[in-house]
Short mmCIF file of C-alpha atoms and ligand atoms in Angstrom, two decimals:
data_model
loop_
_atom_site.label_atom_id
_atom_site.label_comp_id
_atom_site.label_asym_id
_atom_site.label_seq_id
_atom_site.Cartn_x
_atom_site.Cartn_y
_atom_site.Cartn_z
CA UNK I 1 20.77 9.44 2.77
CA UNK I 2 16.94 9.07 4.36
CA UNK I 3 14.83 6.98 2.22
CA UNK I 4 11.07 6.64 2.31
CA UNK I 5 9.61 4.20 -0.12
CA UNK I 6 6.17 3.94 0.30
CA UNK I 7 3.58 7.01 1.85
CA UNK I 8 0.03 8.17 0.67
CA UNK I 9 -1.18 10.90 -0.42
CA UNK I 10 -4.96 12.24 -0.55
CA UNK I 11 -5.03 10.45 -4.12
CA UNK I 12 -5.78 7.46 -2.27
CA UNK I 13 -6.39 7.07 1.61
CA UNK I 14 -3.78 9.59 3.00
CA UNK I 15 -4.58 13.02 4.33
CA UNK I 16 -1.85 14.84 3.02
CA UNK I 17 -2.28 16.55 -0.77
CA UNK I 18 1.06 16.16 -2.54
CA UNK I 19 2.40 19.56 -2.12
CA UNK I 20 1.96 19.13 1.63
CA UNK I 21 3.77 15.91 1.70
CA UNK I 22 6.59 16.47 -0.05
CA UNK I 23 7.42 19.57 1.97
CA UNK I 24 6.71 17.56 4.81
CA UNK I 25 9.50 14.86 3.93
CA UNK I 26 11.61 17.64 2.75
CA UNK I 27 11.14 19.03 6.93
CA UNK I 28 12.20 15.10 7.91
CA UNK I 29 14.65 15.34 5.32
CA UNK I 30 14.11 12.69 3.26
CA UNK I 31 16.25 12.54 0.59
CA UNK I 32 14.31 10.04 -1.52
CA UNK I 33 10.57 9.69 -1.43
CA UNK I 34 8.29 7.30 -3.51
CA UNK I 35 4.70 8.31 -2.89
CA UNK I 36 2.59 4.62 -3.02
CA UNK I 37 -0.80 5.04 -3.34
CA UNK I 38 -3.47 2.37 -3.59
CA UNK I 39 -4.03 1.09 -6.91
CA UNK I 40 -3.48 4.65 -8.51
CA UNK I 41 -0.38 6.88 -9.95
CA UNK I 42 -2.17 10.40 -10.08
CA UNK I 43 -0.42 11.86 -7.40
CA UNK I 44 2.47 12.11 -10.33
CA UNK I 45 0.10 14.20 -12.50
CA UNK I 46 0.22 16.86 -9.79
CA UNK I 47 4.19 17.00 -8.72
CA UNK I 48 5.53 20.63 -8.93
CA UNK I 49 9.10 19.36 -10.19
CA UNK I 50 10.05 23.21 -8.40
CA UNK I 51 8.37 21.69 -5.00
CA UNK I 52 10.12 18.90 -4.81
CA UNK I 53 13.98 20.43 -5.50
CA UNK I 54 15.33 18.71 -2.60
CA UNK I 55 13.57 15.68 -2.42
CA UNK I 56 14.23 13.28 -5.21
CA UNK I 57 11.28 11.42 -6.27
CA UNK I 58 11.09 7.86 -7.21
CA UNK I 59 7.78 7.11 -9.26
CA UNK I 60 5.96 4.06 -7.25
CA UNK I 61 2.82 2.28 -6.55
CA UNK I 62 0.80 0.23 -4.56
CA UNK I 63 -0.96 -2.39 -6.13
CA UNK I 64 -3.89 -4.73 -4.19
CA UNK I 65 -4.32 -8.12 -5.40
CA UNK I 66 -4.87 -11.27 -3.34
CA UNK I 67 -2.91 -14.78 -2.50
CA UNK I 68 -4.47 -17.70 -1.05
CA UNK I 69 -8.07 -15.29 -0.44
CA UNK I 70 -5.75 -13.04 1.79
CA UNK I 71 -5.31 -9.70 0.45
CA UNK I 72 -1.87 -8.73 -0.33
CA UNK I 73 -0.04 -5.85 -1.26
CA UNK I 74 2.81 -5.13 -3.82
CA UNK I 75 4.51 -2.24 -4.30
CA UNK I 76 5.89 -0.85 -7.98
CA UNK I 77 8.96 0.73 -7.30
CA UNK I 78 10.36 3.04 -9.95
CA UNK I 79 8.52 2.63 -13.03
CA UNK I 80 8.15 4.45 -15.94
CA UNK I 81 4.85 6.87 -15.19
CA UNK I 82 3.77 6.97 -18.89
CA UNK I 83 3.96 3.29 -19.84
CA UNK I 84 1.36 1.08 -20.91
CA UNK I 85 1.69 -1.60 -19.01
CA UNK I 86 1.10 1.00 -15.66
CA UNK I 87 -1.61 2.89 -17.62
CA UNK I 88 -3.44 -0.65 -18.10
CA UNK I 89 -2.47 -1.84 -14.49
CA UNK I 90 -4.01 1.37 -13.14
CA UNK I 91 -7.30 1.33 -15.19
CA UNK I 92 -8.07 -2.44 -14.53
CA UNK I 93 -7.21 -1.64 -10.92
CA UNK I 94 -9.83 1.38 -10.67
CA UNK I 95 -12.62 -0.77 -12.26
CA UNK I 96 -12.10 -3.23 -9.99
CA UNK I 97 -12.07 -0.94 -6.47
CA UNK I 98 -15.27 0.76 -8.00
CA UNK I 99 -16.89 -2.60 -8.17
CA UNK I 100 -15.67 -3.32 -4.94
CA UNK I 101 -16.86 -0.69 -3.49
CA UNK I 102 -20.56 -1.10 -4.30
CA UNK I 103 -19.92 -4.64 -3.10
CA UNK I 104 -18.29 -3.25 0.52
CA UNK I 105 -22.12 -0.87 -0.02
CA UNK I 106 -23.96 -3.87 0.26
CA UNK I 107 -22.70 -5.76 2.62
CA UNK I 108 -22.70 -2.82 4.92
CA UNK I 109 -26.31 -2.38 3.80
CA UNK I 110 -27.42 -6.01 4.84
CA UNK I 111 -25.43 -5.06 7.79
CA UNK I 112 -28.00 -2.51 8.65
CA UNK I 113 -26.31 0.84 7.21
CA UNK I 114 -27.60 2.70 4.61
CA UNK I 115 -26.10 4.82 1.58
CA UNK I 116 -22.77 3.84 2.73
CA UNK I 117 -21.68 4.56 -1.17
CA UNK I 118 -22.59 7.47 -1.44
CA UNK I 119 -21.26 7.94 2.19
CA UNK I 120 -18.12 6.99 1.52
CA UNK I 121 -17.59 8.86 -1.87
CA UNK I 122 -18.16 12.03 0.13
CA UNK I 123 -14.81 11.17 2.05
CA UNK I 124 -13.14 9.75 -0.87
CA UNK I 125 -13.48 13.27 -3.17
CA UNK I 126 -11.14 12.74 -5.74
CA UNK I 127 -9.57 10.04 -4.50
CA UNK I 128 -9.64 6.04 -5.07
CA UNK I 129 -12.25 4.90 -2.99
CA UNK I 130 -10.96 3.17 -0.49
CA UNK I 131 -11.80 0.95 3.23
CA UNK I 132 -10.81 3.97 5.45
CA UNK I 133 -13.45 6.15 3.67
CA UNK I 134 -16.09 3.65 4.35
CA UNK I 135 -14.59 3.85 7.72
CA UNK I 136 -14.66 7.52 8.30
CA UNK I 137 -18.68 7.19 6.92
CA UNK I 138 -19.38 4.37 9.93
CA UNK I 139 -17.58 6.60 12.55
CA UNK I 140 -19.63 9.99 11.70
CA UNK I 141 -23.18 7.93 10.57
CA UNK I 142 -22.53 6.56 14.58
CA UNK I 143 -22.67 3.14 13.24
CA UNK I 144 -19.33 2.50 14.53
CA UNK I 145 -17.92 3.88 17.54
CA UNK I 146 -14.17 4.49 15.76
CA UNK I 147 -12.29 3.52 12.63
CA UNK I 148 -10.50 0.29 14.61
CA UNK I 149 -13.84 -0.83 15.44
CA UNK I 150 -15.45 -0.59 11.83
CA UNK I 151 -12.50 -2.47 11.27
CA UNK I 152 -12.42 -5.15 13.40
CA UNK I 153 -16.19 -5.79 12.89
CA UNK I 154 -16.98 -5.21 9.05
CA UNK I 155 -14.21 -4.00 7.09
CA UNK I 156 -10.99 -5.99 8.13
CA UNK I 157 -9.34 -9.42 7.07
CA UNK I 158 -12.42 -11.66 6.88
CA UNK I 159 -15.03 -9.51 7.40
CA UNK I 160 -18.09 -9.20 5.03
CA UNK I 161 -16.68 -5.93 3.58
CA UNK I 162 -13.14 -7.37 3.30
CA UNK I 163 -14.27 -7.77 -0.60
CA UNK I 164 -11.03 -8.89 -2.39
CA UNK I 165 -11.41 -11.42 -5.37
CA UNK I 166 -11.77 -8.46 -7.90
CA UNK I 167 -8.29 -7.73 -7.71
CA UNK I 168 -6.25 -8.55 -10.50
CA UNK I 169 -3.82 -11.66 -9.46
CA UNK I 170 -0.53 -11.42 -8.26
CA UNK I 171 1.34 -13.15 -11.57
CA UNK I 172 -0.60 -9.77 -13.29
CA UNK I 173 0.28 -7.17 -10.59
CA UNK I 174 3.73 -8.58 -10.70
CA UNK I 175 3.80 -8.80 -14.98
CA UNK I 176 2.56 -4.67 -14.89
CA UNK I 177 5.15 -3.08 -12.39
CA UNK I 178 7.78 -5.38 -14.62
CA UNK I 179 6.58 -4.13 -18.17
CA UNK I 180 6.60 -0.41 -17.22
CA UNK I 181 10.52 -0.77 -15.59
CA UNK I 182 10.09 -1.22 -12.00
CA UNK I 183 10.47 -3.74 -9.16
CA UNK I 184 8.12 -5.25 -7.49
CA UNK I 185 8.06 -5.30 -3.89
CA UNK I 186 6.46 -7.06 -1.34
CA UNK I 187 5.02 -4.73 0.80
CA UNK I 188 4.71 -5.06 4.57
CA UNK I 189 5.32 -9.24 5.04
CA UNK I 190 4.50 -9.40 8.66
CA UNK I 191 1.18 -7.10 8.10
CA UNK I 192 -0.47 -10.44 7.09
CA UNK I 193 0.06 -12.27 10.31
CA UNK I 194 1.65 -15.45 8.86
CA UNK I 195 3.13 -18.34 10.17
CA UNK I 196 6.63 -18.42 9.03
CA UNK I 197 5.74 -21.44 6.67
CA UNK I 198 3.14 -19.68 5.50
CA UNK I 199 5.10 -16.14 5.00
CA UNK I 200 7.93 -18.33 3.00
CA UNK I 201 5.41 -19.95 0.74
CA UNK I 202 3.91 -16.14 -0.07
CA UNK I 203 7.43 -15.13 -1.25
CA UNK I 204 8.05 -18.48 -2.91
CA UNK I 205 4.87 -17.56 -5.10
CA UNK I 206 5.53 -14.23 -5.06
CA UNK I 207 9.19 -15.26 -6.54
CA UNK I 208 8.22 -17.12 -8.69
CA UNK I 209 5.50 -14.61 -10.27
CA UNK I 210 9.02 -12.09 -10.59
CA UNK I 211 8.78 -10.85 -7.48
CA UNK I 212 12.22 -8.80 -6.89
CA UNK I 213 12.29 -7.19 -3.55
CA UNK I 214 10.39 -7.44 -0.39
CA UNK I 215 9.95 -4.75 2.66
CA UNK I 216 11.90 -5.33 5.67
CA UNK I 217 11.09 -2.02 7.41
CA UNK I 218 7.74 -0.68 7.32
CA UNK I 219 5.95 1.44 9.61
CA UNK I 220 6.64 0.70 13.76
CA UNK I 221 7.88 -3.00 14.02
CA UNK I 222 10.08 -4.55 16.28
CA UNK I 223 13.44 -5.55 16.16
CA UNK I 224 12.77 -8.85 16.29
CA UNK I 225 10.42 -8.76 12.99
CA UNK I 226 13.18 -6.65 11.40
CA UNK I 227 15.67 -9.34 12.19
CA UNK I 228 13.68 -11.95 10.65
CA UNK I 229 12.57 -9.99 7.46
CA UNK I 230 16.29 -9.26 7.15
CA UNK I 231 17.25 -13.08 7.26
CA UNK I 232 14.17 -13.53 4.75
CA UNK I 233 15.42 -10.88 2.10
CA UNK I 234 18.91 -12.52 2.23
CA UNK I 235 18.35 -16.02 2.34
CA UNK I 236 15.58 -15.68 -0.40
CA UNK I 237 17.95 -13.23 -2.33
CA UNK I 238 15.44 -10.64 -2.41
CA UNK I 239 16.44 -6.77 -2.38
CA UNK I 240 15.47 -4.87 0.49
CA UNK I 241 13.35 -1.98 0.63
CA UNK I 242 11.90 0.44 3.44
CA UNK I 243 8.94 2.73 4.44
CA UNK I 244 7.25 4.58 6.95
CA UNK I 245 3.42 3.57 4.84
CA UNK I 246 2.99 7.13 6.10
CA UNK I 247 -1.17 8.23 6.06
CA UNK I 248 -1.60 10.87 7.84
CA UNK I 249 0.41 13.58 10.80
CA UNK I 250 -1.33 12.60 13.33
CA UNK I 251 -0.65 8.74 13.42
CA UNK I 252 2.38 9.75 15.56
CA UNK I 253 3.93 6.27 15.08
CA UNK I 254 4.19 6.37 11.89
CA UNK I 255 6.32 9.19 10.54
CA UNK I 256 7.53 9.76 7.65
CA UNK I 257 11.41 9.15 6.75
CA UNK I 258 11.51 6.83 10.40
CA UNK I 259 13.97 4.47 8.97
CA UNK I 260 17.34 5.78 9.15
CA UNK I 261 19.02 2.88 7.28
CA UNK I 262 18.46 -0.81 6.27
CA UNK I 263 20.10 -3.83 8.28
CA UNK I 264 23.85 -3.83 6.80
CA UNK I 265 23.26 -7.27 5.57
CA UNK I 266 20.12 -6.00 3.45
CA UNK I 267 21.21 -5.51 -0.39
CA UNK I 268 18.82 -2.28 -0.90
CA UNK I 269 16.42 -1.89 -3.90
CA UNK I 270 17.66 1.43 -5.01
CA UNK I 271 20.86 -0.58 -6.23
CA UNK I 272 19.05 -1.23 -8.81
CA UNK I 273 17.34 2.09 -9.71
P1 AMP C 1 -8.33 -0.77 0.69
O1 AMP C 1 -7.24 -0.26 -0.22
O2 AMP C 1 -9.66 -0.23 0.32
O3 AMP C 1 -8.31 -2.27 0.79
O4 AMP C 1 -8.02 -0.20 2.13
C1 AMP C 1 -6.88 -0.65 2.80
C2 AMP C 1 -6.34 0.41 3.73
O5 AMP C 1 -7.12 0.45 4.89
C3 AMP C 1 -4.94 0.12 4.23
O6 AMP C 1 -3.98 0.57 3.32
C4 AMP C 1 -4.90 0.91 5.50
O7 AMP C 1 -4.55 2.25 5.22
C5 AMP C 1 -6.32 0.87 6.00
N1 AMP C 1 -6.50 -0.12 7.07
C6 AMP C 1 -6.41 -1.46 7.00
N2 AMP C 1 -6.67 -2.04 8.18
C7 AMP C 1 -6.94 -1.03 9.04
C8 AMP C 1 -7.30 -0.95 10.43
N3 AMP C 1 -7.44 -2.05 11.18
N4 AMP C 1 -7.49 0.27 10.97
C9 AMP C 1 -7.35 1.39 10.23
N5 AMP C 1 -7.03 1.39 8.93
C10 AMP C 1 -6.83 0.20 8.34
MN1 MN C 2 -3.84 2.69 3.09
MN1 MN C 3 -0.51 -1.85 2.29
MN1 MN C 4 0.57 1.47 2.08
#
């Protein structure tokens, strides 16, 4: 069995609309897919149940909130699409990026770019505004000469338009995703270039908030990061979970359904589903 627990669609910062990615992982043959955007669930209110016949779906989410000023991310694995506790979670979440956002605007603006909102909500369409939107606005205004460098000089960990503090905290992410049935999930532990004292005080917190699971595949790593998130999810007793964080086809390293399996010593999340 292929699993894929956490991908975007074009509800948030992927490229793919939801019909396209699901018969995508259906041609990697995934056998279980949650789709994980940012901060929103509407890529369920567009599944064609008949679309997705051979891939079996697993509601999820990906919720932003923040530890220590760093921005963290915690995935919602299997929870119940119509419950309050997501519908609140989700609502407080969009309020928040749409503040954000005009924050990111100006920042960007005393930065010497102008109508970067309005900019980036052309790139965004439907979706949740997100960084990569402001991005793809930078790259095409000529501001910046690619998305990696409007990262590395406005928009990434530190930067004036890393804007983070509106975020709901992690005890409330956590509290949400636990309400509405699911697990919550640490997503992508190594992404936040910690010290390993540092990394075990996040999931100390992040334990002690509820946190149940944490990823110990996600996206291209090595073998020596999974061996060490493997000997994290055990001797933490966390349960294990793994993605591709699949965008976009033509971020070639990143594929969806990569991970064939998890590290035998890994006790997986979907034990528990
Ligand atoms: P946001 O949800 O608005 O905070 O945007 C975060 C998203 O930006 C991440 O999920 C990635 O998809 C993307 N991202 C973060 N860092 C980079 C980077 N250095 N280059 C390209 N995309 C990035
Ligand atoms: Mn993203
Ligand atoms: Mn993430
Ligand atoms: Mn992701």
């Amino acid at each position: 069995m292929i699993y894929d627990l956490h991908c975007h669609s074009n509800c948030s910062d992927g490229t793919l609309p939801i019909s396209a990615l699901i018969a995508l992982a259906a041609e990697k043959k995934v056998d279980v897919l949650s789709i994980t955007d940012h901060d929103t669930l509407s890529a369920y209110e567009n599944i064609d149940p008949a679309a997705a016949l051979n891939v079996k779906i697993i509601p999820g989410i990906e919720f932003s909130t923040q530890w220590q000023k760093m921005g963290v991310h915690i995935l919602g694995l299997n929870i119940q699409l119509q419950h309050s506790a997501a519908e609140e979670g989700v609502a407080f979440q969009k309020k928040a990026r749409q503040e954000r956002a005009e924050k990111i605007a100006e920042k960007l603006h005393k930065a010497g770019l102008v109508d970067a909102l309005a900019g980036a909500k052309k790139f965004a369409g439907d979706a949740e505004i997100a960084r990569p939107h402001f991005a793809r606005y930078m790259v095409e205004t000529g501001f910046s000469k690619s998305i990696e460098q409007a990262f590395k000089k406005h928009l990434g960990a530190g930067k004036p338009g890393d804007v983070k503090q509106l975020w709901a905290g992690m005890d409330q992410v956590i509290r949400w995703i636990k309400d509405s049935g699911g697990v919550a999930v640490l997503a992508h532990p190594h992404k936040y270039n910690l010290t390993r004292t540092k990394l075990i005080a996040l999931l100390d917190d992040f334990i002690q908030a509820g946190g149940e699971g944490m990823e110990v595949l996600s996206g291209a790593q090595g073998n020596d990061v999974t061996a060490m998130l493997r000997d994290l999810s055990v001797q933490k007793n966390l349960l294990a979970s793994l993605g591709s964080d699949f965008h976009s086809p033509t971020a070639e390293w990143c594929r969806l359904g990569m991970h064939p399996s998890l590290p035998k010593a890994c006790t997986p999340v979907w034990s528990v589903f």
